[in-house]
Short mmCIF file of C-alpha atoms and ligand atoms in Angstrom, two decimals:
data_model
loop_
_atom_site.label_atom_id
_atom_site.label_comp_id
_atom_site.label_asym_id
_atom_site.label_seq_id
_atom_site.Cartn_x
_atom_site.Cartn_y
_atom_site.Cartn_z
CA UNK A 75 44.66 25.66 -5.91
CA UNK A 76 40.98 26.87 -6.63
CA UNK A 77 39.99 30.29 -7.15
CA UNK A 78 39.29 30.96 -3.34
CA UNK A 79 42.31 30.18 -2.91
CA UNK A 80 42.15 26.78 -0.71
CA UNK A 81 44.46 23.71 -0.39
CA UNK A 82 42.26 20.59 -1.82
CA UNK A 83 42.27 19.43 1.02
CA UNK A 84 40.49 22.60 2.68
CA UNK A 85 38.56 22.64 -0.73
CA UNK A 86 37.25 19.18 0.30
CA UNK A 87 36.53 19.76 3.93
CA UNK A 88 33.99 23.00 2.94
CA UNK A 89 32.20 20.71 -0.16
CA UNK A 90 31.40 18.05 2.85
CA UNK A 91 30.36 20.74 4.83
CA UNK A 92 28.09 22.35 3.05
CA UNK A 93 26.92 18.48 1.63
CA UNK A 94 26.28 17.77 4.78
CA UNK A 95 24.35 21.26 5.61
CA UNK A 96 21.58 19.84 3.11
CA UNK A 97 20.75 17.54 5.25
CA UNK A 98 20.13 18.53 8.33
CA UNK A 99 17.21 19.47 10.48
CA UNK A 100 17.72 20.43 13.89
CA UNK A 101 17.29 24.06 15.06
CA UNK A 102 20.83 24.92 15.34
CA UNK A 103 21.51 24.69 12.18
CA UNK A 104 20.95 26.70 8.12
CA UNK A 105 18.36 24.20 6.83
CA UNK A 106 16.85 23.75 9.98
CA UNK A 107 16.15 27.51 10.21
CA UNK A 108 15.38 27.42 6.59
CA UNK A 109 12.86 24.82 7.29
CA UNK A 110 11.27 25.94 10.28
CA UNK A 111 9.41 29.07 7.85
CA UNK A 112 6.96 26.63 7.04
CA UNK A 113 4.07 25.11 7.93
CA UNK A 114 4.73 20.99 8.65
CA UNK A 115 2.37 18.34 8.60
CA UNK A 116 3.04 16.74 11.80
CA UNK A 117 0.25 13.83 12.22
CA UNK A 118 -2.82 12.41 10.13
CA UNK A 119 -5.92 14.08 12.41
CA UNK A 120 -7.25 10.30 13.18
CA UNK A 121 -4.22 9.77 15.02
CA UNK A 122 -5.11 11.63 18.15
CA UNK A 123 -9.02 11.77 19.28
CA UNK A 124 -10.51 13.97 21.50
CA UNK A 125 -9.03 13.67 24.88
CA UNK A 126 -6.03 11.85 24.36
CA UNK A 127 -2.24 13.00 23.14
CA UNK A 128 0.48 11.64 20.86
CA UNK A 129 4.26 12.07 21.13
CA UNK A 130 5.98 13.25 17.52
CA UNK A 131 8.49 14.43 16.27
CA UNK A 132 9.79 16.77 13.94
CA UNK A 133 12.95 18.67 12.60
CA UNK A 134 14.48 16.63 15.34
CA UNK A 135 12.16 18.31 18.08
CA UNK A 136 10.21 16.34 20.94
CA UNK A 137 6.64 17.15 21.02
CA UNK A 138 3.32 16.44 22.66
CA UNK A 139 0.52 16.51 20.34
CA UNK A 140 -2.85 16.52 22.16
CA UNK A 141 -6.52 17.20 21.69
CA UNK A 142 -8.58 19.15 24.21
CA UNK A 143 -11.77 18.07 25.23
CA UNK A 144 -13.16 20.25 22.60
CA UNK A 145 -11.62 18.45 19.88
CA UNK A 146 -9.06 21.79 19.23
CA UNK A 147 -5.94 20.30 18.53
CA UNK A 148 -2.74 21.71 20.40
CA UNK A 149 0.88 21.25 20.27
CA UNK A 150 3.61 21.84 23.14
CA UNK A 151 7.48 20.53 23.70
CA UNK A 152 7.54 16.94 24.51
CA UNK A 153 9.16 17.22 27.50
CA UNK A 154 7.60 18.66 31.14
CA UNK A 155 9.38 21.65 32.48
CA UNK A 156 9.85 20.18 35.99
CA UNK A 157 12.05 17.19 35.61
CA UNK A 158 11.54 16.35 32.04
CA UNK A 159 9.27 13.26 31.62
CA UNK A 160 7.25 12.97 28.68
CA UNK A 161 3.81 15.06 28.73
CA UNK A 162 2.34 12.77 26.28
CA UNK A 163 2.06 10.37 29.09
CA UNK A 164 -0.01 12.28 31.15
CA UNK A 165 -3.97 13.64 31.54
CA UNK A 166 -5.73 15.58 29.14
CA UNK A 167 -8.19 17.73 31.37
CA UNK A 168 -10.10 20.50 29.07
CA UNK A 169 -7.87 22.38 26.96
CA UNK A 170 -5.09 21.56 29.05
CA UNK A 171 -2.56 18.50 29.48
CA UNK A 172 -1.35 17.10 33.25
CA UNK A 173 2.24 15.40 33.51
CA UNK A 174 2.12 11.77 34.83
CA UNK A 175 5.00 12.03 36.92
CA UNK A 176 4.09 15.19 39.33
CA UNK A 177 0.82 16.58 37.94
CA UNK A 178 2.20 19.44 36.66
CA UNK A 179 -0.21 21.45 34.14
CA UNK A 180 -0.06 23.20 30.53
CA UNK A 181 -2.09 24.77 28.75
CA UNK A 182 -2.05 25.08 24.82
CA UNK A 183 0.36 28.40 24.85
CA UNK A 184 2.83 26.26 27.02
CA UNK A 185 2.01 28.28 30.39
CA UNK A 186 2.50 26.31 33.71
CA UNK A 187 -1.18 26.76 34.90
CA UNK A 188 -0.47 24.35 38.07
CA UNK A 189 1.96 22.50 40.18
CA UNK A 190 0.09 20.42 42.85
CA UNK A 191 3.00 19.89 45.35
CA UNK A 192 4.00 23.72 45.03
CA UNK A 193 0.61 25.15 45.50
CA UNK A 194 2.81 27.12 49.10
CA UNK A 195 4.99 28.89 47.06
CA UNK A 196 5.06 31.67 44.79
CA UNK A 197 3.46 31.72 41.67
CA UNK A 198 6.21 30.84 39.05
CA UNK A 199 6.22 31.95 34.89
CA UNK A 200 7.19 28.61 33.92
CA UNK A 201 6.86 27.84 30.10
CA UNK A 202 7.27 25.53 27.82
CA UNK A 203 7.45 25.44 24.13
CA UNK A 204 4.19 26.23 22.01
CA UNK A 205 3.11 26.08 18.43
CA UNK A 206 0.59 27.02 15.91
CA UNK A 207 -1.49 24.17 14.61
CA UNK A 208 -3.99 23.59 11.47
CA UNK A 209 -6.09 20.98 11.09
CA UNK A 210 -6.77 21.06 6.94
CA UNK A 211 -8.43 17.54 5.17
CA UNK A 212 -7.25 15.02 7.68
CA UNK A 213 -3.91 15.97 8.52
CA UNK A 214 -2.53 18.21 11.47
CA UNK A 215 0.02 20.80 10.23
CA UNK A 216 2.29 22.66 12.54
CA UNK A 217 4.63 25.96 12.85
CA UNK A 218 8.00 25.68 14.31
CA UNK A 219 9.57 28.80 13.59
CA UNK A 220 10.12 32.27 15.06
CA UNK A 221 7.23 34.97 15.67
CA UNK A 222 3.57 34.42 13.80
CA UNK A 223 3.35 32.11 11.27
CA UNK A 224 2.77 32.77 7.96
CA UNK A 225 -1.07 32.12 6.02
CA UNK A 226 -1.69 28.51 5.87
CA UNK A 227 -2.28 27.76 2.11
CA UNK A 228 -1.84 24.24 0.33
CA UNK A 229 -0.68 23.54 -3.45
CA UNK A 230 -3.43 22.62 -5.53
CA UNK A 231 -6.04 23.70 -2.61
CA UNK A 232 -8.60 23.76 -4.98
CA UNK A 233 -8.58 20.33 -5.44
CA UNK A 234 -8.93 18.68 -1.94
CA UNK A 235 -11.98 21.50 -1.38
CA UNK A 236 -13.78 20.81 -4.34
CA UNK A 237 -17.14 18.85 -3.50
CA UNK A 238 -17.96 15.37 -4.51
CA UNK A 239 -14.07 14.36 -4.06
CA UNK A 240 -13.12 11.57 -2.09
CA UNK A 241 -10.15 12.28 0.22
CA UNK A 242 -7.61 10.21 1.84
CA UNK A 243 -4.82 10.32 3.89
CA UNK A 244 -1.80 7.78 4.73
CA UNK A 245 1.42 7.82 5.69
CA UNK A 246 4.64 5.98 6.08
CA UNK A 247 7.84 6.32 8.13
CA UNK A 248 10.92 5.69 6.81
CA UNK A 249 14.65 5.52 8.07
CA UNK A 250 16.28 7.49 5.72
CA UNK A 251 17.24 11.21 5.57
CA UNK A 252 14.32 13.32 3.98
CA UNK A 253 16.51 14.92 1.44
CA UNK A 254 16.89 11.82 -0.53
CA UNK A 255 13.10 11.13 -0.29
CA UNK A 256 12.71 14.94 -1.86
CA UNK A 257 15.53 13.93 -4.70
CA UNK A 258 13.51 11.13 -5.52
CA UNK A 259 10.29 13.57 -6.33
CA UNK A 260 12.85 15.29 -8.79
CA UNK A 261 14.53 11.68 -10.88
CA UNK A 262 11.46 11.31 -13.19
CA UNK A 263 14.07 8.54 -14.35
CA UNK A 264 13.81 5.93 -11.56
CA UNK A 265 10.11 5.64 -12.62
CA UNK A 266 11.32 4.22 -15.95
CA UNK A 267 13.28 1.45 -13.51
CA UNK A 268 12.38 1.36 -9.90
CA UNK A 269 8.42 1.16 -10.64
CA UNK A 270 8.88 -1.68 -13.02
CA UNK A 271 10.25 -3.67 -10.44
CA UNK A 272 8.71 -6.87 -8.40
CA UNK A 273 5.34 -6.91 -10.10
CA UNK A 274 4.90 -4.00 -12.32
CA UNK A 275 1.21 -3.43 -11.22
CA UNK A 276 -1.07 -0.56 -12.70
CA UNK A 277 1.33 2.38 -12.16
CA UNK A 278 3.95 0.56 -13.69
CA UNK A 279 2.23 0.01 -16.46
CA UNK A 280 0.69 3.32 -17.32
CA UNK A 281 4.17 4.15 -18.75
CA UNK A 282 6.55 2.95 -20.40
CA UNK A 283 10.10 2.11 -19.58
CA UNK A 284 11.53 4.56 -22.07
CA UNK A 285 14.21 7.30 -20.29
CA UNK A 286 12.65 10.25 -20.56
CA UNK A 287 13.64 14.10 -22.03
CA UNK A 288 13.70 16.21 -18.89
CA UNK A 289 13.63 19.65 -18.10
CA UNK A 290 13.00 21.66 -15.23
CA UNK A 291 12.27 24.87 -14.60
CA UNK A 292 12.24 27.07 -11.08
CA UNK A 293 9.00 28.84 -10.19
CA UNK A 294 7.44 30.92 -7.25
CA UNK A 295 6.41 27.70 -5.54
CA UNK A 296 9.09 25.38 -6.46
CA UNK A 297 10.07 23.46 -9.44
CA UNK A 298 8.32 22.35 -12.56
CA UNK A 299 9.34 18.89 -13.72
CA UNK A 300 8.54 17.62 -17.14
CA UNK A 301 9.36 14.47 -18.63
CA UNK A 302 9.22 13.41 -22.19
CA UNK A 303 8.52 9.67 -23.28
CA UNK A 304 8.30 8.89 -27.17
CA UNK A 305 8.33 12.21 -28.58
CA UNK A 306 4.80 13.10 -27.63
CA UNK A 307 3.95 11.52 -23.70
CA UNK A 308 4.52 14.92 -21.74
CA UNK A 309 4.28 14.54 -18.45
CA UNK A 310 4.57 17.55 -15.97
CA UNK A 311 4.39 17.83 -12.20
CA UNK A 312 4.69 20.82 -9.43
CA UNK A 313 7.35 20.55 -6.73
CA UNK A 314 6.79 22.84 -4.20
CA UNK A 315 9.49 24.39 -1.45
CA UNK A 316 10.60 22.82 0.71
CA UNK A 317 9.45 19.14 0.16
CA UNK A 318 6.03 18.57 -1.53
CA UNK A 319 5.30 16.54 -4.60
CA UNK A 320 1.89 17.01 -6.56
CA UNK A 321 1.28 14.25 -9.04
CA UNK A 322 -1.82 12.16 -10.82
CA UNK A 323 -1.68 8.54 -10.46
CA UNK A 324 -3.82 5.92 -12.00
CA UNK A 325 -6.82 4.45 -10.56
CA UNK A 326 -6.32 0.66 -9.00
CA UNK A 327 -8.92 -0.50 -11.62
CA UNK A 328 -8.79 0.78 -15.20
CA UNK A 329 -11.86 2.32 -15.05
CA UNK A 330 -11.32 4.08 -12.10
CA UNK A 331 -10.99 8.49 -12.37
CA UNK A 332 -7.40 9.33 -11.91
CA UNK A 333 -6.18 10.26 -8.16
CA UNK A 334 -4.61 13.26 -8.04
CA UNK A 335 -1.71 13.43 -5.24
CA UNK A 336 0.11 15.40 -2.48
CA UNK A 337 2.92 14.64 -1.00
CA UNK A 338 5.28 15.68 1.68
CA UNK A 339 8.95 14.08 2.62
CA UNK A 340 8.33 15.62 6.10
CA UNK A 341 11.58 15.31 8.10
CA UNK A 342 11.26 13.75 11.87
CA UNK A 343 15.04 14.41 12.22
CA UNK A 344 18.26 13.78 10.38
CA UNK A 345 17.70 9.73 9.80
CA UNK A 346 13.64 9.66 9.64
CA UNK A 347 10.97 10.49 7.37
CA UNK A 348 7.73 10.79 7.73
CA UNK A 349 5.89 10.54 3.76
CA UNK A 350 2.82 11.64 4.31
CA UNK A 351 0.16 11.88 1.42
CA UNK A 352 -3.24 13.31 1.11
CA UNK A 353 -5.41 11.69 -2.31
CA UNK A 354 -8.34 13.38 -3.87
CA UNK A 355 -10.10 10.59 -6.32
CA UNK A 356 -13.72 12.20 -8.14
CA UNK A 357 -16.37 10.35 -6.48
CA UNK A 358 -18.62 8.37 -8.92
CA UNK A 359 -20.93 5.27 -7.99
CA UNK A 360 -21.90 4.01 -5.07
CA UNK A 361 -20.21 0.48 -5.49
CA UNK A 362 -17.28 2.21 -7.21
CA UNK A 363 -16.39 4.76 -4.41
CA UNK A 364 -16.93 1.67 -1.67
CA UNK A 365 -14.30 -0.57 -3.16
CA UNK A 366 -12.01 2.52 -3.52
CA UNK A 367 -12.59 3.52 0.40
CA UNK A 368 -12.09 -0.17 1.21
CA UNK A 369 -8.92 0.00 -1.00
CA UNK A 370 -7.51 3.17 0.58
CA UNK A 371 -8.18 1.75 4.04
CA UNK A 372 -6.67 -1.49 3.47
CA UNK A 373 -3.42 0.67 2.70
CA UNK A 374 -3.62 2.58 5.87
CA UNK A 375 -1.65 0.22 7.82
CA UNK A 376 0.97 -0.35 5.30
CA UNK A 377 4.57 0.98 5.73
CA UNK A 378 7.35 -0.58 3.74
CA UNK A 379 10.14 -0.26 6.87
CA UNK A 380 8.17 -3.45 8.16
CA UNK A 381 8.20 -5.24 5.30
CA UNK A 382 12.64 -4.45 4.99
CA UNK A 383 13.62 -7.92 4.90
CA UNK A 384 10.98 -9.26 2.27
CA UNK A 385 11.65 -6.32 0.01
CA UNK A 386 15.37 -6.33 0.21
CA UNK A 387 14.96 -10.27 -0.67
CA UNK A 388 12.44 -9.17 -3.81
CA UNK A 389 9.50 -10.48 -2.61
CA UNK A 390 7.09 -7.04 -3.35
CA UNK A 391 3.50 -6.42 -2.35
CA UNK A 392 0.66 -7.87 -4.49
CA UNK A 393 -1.29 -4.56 -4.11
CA UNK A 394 -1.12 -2.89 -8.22
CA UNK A 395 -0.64 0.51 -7.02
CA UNK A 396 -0.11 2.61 -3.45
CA UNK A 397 1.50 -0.55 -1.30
CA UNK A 398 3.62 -1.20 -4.21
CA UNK A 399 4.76 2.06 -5.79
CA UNK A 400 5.73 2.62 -2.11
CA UNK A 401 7.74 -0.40 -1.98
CA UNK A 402 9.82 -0.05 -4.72
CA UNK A 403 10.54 3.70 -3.94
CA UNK A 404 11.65 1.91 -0.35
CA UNK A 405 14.14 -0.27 -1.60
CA UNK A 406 15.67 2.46 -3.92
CA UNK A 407 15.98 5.68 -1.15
CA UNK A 408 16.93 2.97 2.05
CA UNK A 409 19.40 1.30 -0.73
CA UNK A 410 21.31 4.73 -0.62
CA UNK A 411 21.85 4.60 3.23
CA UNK A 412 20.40 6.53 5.94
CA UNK A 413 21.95 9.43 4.54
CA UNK A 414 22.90 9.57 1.25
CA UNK A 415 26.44 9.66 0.65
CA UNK A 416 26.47 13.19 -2.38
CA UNK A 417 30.36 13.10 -1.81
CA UNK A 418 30.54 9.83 -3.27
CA UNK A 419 28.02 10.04 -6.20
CA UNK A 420 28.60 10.47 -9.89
CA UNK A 421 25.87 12.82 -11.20
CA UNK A 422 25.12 12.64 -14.85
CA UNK A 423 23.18 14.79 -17.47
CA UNK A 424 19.89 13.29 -16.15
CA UNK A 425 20.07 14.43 -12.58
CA UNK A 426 19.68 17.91 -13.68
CA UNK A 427 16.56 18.07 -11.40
CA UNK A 428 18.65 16.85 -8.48
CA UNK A 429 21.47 19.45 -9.18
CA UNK A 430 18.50 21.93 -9.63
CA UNK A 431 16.92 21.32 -6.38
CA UNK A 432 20.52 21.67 -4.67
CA UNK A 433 21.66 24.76 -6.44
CA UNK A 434 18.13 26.46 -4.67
CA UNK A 435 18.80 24.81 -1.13
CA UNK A 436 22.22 26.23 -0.79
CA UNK A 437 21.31 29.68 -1.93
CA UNK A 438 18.42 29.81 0.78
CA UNK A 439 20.78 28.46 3.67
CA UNK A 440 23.50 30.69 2.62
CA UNK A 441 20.89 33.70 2.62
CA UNK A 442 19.42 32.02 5.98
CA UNK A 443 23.29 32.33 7.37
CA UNK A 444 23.50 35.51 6.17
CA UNK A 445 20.43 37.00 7.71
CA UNK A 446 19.01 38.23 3.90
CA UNK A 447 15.26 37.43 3.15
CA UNK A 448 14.94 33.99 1.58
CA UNK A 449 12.57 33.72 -1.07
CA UNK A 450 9.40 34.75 -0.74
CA UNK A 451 7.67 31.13 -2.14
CA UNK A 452 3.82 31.45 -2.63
CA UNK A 453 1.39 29.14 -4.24
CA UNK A 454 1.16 28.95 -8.34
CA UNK A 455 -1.94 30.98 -9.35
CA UNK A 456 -2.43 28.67 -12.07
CA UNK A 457 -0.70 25.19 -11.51
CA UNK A 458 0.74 23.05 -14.19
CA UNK A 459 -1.63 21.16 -15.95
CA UNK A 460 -0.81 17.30 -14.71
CA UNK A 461 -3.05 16.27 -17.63
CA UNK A 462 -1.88 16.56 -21.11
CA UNK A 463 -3.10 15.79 -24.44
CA UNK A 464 -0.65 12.96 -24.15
CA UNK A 465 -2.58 12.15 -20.77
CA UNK A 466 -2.21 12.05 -16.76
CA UNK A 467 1.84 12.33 -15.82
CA UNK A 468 2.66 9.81 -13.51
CA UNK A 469 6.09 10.75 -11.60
CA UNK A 470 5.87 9.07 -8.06
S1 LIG B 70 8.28 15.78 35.61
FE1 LIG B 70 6.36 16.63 35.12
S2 LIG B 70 5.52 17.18 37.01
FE2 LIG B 70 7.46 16.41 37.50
FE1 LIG B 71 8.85 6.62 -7.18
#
């Protein structure tokens, strides 16, 4: 028996539980409530021009993701109120978006504003859902939760606004579980293995293939990751709550400035990610800053999940850098399943990151389940220097 005094069988049934609590993303449940505190990106802003709307989804929600005719972006539940079709489908006419299948209208608060075969009968309140959006450096970012949402603010903000920088955006889908995607921001190991494999290419080699020291250490935004190579090579990175990664990699040419990173493992639903990542390179020459826009849109269409076959077989990208890195993280996090099996693992001294990062989660769902304030995360007044006298870190 265990101190709480259950059969190991019982014992058993609550561990897969609560493993399985980690997970998951839908409303109805602790990490889905825990989740839905934040501000999400939901789409890159190139994705939907003026005029014209997008289904997405996210935390395993339908939604219709439109722009008005004054290039405002808006976001309302996927599905119509009358019999349910999809409103992406439909007309975008002002501010407001027309369903295909009866011509029922919405405007951005969700408010029925007109039913065209109805106009005879009483005015109804018919809603649907709503939500906050902000459109920050290319990508759209959205608010699922309850009442206002909090202050938008962005890790490492200072960064993406500071003139002369060259921004980019991409992202990837992926059908895995987000929580393994956010473990493998936390294994500075796998770099020492998984990015040395196929064609080692230029992040690759900016490190070597030595196992690092590791510690980690919890702050108001997240946790701090640093990794040791060789005594001296300290390398240190910012994860912030709930899923975002802020790293420096290398530049595809040598003599290319260092591009410093942010990610987010932003979950669609229980078995899809969405990795989503906004660059900031230093601009420098005219020639130089053209082959790296050409580089960054040649990478634009990439996403590993069409490529499954070729990777599973080995056969990698040539790209050196973001089509590669990419790949290799692929094979690794779809290699565990679609959702990671943590009742079946064998956790050693290394995945102290991982255990970290778990230890947190539970004690915010268990305070979300308990109605308690959660922690209050905010934004590092002074982030962790990603450069080092040892150089750039370069955890993917
Ligand atoms: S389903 Fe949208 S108007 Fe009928
Ligand atoms: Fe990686």
């Amino acid at each position: 028996m265990n101190p709480n005094n259950t059969s190991p069988v019982e014992h058993k049934m609550i561990r897969e539980t609560r493993v399985a609590q980690l997970a998951q993303t839908g409303a109805g449940t602790p990490m889905g409530q825990l989740l839905r505190r934040f501000w999400h990106p939901v789409a890159l802003s190139r994705e939907v021009a003026t005029g014209s709307a997008k289904a997405v989804r996210l935390l395993s929600q339908d939604l219709a993701l439109y722009r008005g005719e004054s290039g405002e972006p808006h976001l309302v539940a996927g599905r119509c109120a009358h019999r349910l079709t999809m409103l992406h489908t439909g007309w975008i006419e002002g501010e407001e978006i027309r369903c295909m299948y009866h011509g029922w209208k919405f405007d951005g608060s969700g408010r029925c504003v007109e039913r065209p075969a109805e106009r005879h009968c009483r005015e109804a309140n018919i809603r649907i859902g709503a939500y906050p959006v902000h459109e920050y450096c290319g990508v759209i970012f959205a608010y699922l939760g309850e009442g206002e949402a909090p202050a938008f603010d962005l890790p490492r903000k200072a960064v993406f606004e500071t003139p002369g920088m060259l921004l980019f955006q991409r992202k990837e889908i992926w059908p895995c579980n987000w929580l393994q995607n956010v473990e493998n921001s936390l294994d500075a190991v796998h770099v020492s293995f998984a990015h040395q494999m196929g064609k080692v290419g230029a992040f690759g080699e900016a490190i070597t293939t030595e196992v690092p020291a590791l510690s980690y250490r919890e702050t108001e935004a997240g946790i701090c990751q640093t990794a040791v190579r060789g005594g001296s090579q300290v390398r240190v990175s910012d994860w912030t709550f709930p899923y975002g990664n802020h790293v420096n990699i290398p530049g595809v040419d040598p003599r290319d400035p260092w591009t410093e990173v942010s990610h987010w493992m932003v979950p669609i639903d229980d078995t899809r990610t969405m990795r989503l990542a906004l660059f900031a390179t230093p601009s420098t020459t005219p020639e130089a800053d053209s082959k790296l826009v050409s580089y960054y849109h040649g990478c634009e269409g990439y996403n590993s999940a069409d490529h499954h076959d070729d990777l599973f077989a080995g056969k990698y990208p040539t790209d050196p850098l973001i089509r590669l890195t990419s790949a290799q993280d692929y094979v690794a996090l779809i290699g565990q399943g679609v959702i990671a099996d943590r009742m079946n693992e064998c956790l050693g001294a290394s995945d102290v990151g991982i255990a970290m990062l778990r230890r947190i989660l539970t004690r915010e769902i268990d305070l979300v389940a308990a109605g308690a304030p959660t922690k209050a995360w905010r934004r590092l007044d002074r982030p962790s220097a990603l450069f080092t006298e040892a150089g750039p870190q370069v955890t993917a």
